[in-house]
mmCIF file of C-alpha atoms in Angstrom:
data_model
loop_
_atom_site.group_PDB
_atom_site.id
_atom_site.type_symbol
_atom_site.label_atom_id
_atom_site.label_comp_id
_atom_site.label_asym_id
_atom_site.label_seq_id
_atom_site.Cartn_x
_atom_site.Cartn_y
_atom_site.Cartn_z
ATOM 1 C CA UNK G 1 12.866 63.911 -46.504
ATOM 2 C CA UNK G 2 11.736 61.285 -48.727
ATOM 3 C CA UNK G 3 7.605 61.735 -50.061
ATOM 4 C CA UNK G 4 5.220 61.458 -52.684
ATOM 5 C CA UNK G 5 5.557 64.274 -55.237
ATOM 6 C CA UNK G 6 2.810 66.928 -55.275
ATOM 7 C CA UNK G 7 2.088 70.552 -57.046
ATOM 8 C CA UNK G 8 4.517 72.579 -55.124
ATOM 9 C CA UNK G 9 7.429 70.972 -56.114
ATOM 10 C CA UNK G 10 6.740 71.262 -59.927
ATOM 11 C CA UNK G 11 8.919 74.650 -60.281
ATOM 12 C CA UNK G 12 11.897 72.831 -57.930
ATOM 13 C CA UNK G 13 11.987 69.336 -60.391
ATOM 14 C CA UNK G 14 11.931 71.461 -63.545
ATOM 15 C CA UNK G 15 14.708 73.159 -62.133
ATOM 16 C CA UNK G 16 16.340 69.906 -62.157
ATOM 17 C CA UNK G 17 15.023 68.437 -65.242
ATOM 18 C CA UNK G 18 14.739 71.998 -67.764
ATOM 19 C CA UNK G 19 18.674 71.549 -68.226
ATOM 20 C CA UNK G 20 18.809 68.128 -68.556
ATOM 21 C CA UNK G 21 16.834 68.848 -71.394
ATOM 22 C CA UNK G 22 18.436 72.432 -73.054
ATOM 23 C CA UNK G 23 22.070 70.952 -72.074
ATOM 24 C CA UNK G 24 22.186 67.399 -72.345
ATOM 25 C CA UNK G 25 21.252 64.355 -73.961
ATOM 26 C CA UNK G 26 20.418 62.520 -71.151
ATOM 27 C CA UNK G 27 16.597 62.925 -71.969
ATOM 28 C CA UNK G 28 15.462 62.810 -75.376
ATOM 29 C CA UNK G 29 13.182 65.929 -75.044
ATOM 30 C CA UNK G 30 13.655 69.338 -77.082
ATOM 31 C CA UNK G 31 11.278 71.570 -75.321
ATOM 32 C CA UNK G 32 11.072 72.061 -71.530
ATOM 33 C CA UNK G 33 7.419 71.529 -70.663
ATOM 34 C CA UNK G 34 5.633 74.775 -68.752
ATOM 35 C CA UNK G 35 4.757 73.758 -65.101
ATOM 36 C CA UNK G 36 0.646 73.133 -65.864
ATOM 37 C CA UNK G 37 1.865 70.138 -68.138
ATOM 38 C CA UNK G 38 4.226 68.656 -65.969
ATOM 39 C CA UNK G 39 2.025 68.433 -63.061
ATOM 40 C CA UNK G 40 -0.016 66.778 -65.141
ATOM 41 C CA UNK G 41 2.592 63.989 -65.690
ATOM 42 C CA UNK G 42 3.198 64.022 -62.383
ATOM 43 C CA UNK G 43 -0.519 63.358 -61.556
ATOM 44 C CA UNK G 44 -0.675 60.425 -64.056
ATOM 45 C CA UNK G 45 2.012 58.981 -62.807
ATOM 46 C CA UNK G 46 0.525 58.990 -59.420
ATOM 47 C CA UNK G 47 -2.020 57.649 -60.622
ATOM 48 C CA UNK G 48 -0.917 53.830 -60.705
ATOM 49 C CA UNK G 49 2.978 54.165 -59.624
ATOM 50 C CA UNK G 50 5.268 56.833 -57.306
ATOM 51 C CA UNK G 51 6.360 59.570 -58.145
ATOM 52 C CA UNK G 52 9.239 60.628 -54.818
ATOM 53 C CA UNK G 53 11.148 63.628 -54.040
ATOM 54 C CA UNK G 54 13.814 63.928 -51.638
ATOM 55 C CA UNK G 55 13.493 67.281 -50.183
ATOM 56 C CA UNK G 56 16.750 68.814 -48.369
ATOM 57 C CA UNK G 57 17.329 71.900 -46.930
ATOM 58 C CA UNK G 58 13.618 73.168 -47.637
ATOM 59 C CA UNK G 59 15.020 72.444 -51.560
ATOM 60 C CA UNK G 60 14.006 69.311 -53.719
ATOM 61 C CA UNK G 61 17.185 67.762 -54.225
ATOM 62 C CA UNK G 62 16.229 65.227 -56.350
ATOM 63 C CA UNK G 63 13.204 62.897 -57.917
ATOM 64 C CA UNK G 64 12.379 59.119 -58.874
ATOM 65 C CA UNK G 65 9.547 58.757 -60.459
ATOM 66 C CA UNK G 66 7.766 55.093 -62.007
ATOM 67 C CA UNK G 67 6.604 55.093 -65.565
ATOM 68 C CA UNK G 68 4.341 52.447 -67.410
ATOM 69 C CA UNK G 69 7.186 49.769 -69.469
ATOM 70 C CA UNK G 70 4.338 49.603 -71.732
ATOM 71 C CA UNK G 71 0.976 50.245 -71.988
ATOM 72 C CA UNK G 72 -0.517 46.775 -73.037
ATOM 73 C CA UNK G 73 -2.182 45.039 -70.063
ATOM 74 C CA UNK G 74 0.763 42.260 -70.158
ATOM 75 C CA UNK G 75 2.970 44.720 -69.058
ATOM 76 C CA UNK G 76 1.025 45.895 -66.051
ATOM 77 C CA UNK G 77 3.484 44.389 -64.014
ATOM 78 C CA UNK G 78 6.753 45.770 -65.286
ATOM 79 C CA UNK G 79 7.694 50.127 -64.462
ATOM 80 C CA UNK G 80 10.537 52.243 -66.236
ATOM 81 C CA UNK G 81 12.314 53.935 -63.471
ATOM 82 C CA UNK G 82 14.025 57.468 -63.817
ATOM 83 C CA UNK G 83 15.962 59.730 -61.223
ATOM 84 C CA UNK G 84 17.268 62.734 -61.620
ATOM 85 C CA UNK G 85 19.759 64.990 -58.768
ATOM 86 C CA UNK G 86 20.108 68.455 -58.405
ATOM 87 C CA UNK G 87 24.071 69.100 -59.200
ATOM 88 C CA UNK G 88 23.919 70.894 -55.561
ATOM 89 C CA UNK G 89 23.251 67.313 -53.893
ATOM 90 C CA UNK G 90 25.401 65.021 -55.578
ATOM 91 C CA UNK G 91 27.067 62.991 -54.093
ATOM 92 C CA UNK G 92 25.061 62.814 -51.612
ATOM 93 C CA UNK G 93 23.250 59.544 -51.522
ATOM 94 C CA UNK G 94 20.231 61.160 -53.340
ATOM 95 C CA UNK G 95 19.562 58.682 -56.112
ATOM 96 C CA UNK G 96 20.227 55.840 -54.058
ATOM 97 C CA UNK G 97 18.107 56.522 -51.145
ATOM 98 C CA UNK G 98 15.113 57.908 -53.979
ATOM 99 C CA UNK G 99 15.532 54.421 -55.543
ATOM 100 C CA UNK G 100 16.020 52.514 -52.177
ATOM 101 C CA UNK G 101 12.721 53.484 -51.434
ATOM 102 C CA UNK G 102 10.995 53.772 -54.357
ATOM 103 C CA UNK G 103 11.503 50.081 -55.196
ATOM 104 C CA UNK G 104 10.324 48.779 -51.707
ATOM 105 C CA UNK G 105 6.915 50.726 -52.648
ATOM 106 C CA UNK G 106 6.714 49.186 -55.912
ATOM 107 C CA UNK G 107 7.511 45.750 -54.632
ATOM 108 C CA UNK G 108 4.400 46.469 -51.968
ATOM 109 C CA UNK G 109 2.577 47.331 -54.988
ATOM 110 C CA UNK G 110 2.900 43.994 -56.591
ATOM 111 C CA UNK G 111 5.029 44.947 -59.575
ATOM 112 C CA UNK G 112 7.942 42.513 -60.547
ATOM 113 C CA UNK G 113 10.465 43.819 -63.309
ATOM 114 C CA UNK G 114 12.011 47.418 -63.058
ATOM 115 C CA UNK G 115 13.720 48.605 -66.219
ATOM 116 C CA UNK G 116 16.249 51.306 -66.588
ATOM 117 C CA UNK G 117 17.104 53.018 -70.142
ATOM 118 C CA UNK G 118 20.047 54.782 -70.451
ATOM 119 C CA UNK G 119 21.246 57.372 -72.973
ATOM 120 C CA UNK G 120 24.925 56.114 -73.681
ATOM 121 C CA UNK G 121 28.164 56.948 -72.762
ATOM 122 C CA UNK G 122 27.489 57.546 -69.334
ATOM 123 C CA UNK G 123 29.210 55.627 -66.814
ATOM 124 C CA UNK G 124 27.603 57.459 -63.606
ATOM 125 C CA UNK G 125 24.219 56.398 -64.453
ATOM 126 C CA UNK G 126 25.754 52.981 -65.702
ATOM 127 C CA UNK G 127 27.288 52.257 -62.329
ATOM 128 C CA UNK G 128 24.681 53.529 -60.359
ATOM 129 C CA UNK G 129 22.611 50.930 -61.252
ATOM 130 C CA UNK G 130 24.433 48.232 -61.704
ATOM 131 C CA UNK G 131 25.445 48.921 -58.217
ATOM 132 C CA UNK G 132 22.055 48.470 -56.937
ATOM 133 C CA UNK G 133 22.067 45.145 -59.238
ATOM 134 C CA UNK G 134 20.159 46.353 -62.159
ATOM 135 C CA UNK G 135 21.448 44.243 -65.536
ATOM 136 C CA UNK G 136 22.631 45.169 -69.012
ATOM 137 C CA UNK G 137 19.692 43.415 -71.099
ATOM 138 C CA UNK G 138 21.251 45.253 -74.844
ATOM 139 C CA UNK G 139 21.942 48.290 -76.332
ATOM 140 C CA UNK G 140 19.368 50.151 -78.852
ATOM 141 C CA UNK G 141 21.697 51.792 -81.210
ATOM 142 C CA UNK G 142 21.094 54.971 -82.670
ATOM 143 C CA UNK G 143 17.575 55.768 -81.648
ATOM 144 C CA UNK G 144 17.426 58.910 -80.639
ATOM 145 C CA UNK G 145 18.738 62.106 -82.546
ATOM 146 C CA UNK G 146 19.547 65.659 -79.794
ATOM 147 C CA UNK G 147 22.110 67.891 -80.277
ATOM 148 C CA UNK G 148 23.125 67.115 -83.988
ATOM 149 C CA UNK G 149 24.093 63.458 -83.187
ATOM 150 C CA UNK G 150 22.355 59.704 -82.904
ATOM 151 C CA UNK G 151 22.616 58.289 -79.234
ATOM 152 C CA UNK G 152 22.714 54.762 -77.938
ATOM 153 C CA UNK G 153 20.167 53.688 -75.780
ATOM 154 C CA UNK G 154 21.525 50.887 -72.952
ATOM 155 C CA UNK G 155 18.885 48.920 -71.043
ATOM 156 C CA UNK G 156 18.865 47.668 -67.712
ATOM 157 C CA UNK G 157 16.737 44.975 -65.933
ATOM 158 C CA UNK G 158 16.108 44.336 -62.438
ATOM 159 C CA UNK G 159 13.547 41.695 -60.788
ATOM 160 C CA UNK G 160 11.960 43.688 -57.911
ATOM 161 C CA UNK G 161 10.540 40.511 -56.343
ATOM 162 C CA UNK G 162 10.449 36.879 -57.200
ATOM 163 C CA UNK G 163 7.959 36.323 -59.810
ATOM 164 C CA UNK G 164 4.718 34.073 -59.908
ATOM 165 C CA UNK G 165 2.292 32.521 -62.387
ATOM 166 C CA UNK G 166 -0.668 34.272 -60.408
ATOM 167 C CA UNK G 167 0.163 37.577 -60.133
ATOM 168 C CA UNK G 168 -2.559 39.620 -59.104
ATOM 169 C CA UNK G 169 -3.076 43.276 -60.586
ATOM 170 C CA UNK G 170 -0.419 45.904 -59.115
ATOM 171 C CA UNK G 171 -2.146 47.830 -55.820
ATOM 172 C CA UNK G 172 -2.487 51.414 -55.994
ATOM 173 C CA UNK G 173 -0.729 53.710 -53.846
ATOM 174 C CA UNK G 174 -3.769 54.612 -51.990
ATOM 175 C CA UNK G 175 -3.991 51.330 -50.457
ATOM 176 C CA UNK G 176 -0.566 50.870 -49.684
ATOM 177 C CA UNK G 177 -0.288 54.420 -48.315
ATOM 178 C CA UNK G 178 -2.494 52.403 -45.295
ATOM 179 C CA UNK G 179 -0.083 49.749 -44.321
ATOM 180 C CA UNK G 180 2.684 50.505 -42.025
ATOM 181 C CA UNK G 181 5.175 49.364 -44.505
ATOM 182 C CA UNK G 182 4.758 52.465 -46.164
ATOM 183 C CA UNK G 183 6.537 54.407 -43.904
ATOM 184 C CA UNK G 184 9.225 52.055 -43.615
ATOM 185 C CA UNK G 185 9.698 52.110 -47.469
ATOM 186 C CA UNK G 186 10.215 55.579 -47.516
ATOM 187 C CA UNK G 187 12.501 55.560 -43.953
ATOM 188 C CA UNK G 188 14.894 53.088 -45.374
ATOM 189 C CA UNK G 189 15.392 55.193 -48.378
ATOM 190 C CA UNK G 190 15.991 58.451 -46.625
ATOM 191 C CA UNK G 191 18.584 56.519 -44.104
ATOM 192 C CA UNK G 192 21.068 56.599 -47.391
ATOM 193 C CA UNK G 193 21.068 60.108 -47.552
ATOM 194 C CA UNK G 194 23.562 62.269 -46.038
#
């Protein structure tokens, strides 16, 4: 139910994401990207972080995906975290369980600090993760211009694991694809979902 993102479920996440973009402000994207580039972000992504879908019903219901905070080496140990739901699986326990298990692979990665930015007002996305104990860190005000207006920009912070002053270099998801925590990272998240 819950897995690692892969080429066939481009068209099913854009069908997710393409409105978010056209209808909303809730990304700061104008154009919806044709399926060749987005697999490509979905391949770099993969490439050091996850990048989950929760597939129901033979239909992705929903994605979580990992991003780089920054792209200086100092950051290497900090993601920015996005999910997005299907408006067919709502309420469902789809975000939840995609984040459930999304941060139990990044803590077996080795990262530390997950980071949450949130196009303002919207109190779903506020709650959800301050429900699953992400903080309010400060607001960014009027950075981004969509739909004839400036939005806010609220950030939230959450400390994956306890941090250290040896931390080695994040693991990729190769090697912890091999340890049997793996599938217990992606069970506990999938558990959530009904």
């Amino acid at each position: 139910m819950i897995r690692l993102a892969n080429a066939a479920d481009v068209d099913g996440i854009l069908a997710i994401y393409g409105p978010m973009i056209t209808q909303t402000s809730i990304t700061f994207e104008y154009e919806v990207p044709d399926a060749h580039a987005f697999l490509k972000r979905i391949e770099e992504v993969l490439s050091f972080a996850p990048w989950l879908v929760c597939e129901l019903d033979g239909n992705v219901a929903g994605y979580a995906y990992a991003g780089k905070h920054r792209s200086r080496a100092a950051y290497q140990w900090s993601v920015e975290l996005s999910t997005y739901v299907h408006p067919d699986f709502k309420r469902r326990g789809v975000a939840f369980g995609l984040y459930t298990s999304i941060l139990e692979i990044l803590k077996l990665q080795g990262y530390y600090n997950a980071y949450a930015g949130i196009t303002l007002p919207n109190q779903a996305s506020v709650a959800f993760h301050e429900r699953i104990s992400f903080q309010s860190i400060g607001i960014y005000q009027a950075v981004g211009f969509k739909h004839g207006q400036w939005h806010d920009v609220g950030w939230w912070e959450m400390e994956i694991q306890p941090r250290n002053n040896y931390p080695s270099p994040p693991k990729t998801l190769a090697v912890i694809q091999q340890l049997p925590e793996w599938d217990l990272a992606l069970a506990k998240g999938e558990k959530l979902i009904n």
